[in-house]
PDB file of C-alpha atoms in Angstrom:
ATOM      1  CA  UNK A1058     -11.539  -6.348 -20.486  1.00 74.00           C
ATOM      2  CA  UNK A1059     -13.325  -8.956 -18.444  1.00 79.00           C
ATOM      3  CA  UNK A1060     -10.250  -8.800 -15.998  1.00 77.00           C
ATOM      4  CA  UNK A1061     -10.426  -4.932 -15.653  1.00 72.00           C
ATOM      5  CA  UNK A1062     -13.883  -4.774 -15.314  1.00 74.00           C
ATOM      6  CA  UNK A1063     -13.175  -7.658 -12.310  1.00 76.00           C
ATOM      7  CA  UNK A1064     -10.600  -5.000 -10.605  1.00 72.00           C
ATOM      8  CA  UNK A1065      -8.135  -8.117 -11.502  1.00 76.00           C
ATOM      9  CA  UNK A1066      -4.946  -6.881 -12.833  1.00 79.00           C
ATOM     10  CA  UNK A1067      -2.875  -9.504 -14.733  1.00 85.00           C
ATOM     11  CA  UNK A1068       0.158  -8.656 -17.553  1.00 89.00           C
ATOM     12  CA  UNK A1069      -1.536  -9.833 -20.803  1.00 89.00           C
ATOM     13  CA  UNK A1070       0.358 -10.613 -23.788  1.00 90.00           C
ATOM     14  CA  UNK A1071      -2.104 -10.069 -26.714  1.00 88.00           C
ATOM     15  CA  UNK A1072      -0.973 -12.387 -29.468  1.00 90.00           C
ATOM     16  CA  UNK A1073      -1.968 -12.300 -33.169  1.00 88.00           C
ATOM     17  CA  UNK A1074      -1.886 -13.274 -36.794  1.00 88.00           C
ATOM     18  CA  UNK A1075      -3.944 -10.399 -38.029  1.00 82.00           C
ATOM     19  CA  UNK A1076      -2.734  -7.701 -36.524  1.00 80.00           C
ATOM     20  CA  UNK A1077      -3.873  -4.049 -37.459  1.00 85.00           C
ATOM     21  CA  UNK A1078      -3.355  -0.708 -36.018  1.00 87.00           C
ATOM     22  CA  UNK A1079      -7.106  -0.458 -34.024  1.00 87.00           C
ATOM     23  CA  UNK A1080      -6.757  -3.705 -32.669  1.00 84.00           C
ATOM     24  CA  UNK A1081      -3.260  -2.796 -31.190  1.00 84.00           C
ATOM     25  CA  UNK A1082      -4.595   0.341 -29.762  1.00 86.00           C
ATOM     26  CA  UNK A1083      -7.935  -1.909 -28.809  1.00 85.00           C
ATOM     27  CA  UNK A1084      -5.675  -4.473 -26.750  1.00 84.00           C
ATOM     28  CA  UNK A1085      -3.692  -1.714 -25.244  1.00 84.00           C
ATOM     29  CA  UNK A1086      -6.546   0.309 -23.663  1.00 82.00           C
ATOM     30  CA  UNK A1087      -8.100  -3.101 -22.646  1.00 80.00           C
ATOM     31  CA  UNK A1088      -5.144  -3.538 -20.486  1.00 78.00           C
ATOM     32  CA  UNK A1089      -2.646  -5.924 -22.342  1.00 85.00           C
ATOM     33  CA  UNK A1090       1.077  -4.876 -21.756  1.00 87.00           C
ATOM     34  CA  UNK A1091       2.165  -6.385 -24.959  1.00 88.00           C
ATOM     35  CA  UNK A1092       1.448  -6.713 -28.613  1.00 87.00           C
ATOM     36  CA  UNK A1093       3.056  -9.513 -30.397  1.00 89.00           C
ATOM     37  CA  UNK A1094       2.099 -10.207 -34.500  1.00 89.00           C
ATOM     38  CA  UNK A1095       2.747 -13.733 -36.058  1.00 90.00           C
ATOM     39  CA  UNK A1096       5.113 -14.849 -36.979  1.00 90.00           C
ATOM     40  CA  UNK A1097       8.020 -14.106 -33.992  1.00 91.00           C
ATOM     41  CA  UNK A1098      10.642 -15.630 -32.576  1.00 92.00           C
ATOM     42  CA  UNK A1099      11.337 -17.580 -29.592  1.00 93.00           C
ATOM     43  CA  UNK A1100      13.592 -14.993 -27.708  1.00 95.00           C
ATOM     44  CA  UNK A1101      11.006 -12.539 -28.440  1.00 93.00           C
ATOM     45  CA  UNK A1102       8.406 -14.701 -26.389  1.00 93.00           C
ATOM     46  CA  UNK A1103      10.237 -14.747 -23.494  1.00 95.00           C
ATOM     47  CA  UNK A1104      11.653 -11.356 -23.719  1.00 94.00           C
ATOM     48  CA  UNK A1105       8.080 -10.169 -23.422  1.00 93.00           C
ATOM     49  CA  UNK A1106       7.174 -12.591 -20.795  1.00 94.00           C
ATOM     50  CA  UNK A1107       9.816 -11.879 -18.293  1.00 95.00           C
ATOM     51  CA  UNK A1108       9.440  -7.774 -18.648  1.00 93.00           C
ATOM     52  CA  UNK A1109       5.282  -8.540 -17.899  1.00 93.00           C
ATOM     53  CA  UNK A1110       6.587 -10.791 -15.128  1.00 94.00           C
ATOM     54  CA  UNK A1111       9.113  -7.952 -13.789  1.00 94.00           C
ATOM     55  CA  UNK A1112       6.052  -5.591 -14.391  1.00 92.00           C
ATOM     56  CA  UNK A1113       3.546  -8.059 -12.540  1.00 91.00           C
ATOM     57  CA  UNK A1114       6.232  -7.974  -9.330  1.00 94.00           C
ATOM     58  CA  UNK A1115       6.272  -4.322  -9.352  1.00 93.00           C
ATOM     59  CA  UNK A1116       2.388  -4.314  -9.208  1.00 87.00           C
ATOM     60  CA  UNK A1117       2.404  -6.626  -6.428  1.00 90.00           C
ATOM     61  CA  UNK A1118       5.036  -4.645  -4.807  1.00 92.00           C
ATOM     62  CA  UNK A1119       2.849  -1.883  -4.629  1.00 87.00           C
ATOM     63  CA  UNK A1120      -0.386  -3.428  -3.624  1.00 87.00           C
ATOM     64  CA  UNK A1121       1.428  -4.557  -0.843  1.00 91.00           C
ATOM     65  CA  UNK A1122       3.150  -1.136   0.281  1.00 88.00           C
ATOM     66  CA  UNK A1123      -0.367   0.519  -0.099  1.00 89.00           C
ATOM     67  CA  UNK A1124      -2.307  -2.201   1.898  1.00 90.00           C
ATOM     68  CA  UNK A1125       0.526  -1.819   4.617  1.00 91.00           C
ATOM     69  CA  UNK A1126      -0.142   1.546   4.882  1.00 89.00           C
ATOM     70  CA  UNK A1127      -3.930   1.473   4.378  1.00 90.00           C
ATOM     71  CA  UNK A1128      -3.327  -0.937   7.534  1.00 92.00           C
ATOM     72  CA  UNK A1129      -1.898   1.408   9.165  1.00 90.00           C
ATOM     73  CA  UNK A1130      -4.262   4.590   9.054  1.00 92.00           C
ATOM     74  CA  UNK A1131      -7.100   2.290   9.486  1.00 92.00           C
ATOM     75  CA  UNK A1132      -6.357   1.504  13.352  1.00 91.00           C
ATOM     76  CA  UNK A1133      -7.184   4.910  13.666  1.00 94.00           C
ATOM     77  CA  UNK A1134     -10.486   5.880  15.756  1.00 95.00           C
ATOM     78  CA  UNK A1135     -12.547   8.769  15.305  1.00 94.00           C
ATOM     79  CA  UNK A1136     -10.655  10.585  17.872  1.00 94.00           C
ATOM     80  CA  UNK A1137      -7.413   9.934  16.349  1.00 94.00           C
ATOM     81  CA  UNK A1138      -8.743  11.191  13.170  1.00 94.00           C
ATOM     82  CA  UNK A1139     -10.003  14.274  14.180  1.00 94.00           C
ATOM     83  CA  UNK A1140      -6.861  15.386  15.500  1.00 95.00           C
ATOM     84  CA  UNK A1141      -5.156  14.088  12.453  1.00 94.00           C
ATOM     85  CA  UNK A1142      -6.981  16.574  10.491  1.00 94.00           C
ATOM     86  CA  UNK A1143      -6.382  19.714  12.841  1.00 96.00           C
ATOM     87  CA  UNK A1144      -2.370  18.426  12.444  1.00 95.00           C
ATOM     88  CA  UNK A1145      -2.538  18.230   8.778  1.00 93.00           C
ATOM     89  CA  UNK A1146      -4.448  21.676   8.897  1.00 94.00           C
ATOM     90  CA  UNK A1147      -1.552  23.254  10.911  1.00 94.00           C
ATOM     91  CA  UNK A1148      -3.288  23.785  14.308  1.00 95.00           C
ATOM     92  CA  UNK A1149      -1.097  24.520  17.169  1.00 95.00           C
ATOM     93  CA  UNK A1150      -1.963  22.535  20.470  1.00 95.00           C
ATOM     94  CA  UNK A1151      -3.500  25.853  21.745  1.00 96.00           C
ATOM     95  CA  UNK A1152      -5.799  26.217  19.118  1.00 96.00           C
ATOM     96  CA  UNK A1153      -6.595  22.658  19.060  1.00 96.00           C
ATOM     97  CA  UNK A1154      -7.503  22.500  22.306  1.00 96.00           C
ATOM     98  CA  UNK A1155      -9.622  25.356  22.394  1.00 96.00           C
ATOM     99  CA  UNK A1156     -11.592  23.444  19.764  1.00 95.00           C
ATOM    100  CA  UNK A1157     -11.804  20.445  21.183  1.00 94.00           C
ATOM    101  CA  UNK A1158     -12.181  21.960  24.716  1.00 94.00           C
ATOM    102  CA  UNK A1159      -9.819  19.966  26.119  1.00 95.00           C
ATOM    103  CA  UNK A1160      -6.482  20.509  27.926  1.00 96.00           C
ATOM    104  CA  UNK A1161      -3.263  21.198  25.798  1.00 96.00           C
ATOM    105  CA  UNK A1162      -1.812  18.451  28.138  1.00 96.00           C
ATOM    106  CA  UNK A1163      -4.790  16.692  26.511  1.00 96.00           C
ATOM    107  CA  UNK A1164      -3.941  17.679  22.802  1.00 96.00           C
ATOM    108  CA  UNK A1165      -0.271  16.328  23.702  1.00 96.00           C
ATOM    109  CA  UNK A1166      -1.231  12.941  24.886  1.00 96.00           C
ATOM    110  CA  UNK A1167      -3.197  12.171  21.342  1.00 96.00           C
ATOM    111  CA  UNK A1168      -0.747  12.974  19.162  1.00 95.00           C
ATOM    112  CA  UNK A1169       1.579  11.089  20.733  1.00 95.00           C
ATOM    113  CA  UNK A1170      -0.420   8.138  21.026  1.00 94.00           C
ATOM    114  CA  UNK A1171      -1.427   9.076  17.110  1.00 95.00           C
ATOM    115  CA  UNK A1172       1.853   9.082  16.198  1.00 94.00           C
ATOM    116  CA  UNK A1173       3.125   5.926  17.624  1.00 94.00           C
ATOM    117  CA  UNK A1174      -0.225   4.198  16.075  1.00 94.00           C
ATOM    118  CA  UNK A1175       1.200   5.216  12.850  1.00 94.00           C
ATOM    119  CA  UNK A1176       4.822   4.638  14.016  1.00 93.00           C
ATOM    120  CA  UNK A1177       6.091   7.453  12.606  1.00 95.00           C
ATOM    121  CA  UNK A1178       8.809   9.640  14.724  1.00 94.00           C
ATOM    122  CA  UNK A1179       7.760  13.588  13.477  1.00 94.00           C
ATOM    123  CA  UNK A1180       5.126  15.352  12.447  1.00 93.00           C
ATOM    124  CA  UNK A1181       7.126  15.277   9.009  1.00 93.00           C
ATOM    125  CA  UNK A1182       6.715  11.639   8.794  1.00 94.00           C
ATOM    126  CA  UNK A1183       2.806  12.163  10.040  1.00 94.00           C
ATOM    127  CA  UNK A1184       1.902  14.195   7.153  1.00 93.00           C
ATOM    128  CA  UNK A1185       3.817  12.670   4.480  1.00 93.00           C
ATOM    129  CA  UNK A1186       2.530   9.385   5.599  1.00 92.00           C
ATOM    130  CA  UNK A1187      -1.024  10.243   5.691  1.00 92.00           C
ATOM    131  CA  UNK A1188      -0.209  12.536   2.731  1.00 91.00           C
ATOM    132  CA  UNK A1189       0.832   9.383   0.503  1.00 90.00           C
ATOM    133  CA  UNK A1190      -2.040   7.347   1.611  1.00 91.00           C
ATOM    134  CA  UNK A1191      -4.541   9.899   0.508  1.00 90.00           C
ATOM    135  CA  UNK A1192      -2.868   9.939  -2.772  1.00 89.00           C
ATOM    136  CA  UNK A1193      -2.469   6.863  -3.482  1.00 86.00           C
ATOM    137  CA  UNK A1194      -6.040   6.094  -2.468  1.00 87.00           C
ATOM    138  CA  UNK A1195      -7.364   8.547  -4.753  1.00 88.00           C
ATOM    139  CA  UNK A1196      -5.196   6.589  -7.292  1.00 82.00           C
ATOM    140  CA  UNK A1197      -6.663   3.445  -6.656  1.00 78.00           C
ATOM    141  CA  UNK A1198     -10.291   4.996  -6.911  1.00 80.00           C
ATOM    142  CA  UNK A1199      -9.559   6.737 -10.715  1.00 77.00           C
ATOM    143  CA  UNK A1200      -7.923   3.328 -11.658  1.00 70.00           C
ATOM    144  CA  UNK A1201     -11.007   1.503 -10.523  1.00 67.00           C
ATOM    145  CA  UNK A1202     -13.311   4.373 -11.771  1.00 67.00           C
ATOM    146  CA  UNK A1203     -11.412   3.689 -14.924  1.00 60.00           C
ATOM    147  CA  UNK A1204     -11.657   0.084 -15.419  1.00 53.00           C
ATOM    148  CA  UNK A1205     -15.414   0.104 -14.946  1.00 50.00           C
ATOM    149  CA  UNK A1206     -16.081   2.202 -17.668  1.00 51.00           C
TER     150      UNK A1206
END
């Protein structure tokens, strides 16, 4: 729970002698992966320690793939943003220049230099991008949101 509550996420192997229903559902909502009762065997052990291992790799996998990505959306200035959202909103560069009163030769030039700041090669790749970062951000909020309480 401590861990959790730390936003540090670690594959705990809850071991026991006295194991009972509640504190197998207790251990499992505090965040342990397994739930192993005394006595067990060897093979056991390390089957359970190299599937928390494989599921500590994926975890780290994914941290990094999000943080790569955060990386990438947060060289973005205020500029870039604001004609990320008129993108992801479906203006044309006719409307978004009107609103931005600025030149659709003008609207041009910042998404291109938005989209090679993002280094993606459509406006496909732009919103799926940008679509899996919000997502995955709003992830990462409910899972801290969720370890807090």
């Amino acid at each position: 729970e401590q861990l959790l509550q730390e936003g540090k996420r670690l594959p705990v192997i809850f071991i026991t002698a006295h194991a009972d229903v509640p504190t197998a559902v207790a251990a499992m909502k505090s965040g342990a992966v397994e739930f192993l009762e005394k006595p067990f065997d060897r093979d056991t052990l390390l089957n359970r320690v190299e599937r928390a291992l494989e599921l500590d790799a994926q975890w780290r996998s994914q941290d990094a793939a999000f943080a790569a990505l955060a990386a990438r959306i947060d060289v973005l200035n205020e500029r870039d943003r604001e004609t990320l959202q008129m993108i992801q909103a479906g203006e044309s560069n006719k409307a978004m220049a009107a609103k931005l009163f600025i030149s659709e030769r003008a609207v041009e030039m910042r998404r291109s230099s938005l989209m090679k700041k993002l280094q993606v090669g459509s406006v496909a790749e732009l919103i799926d991008l940008t679509s899996t970062h919000r997502i995955l951000a709003e992830l990462n909020n409910l899972k801290a949101g969720q370890s807090l309480s």
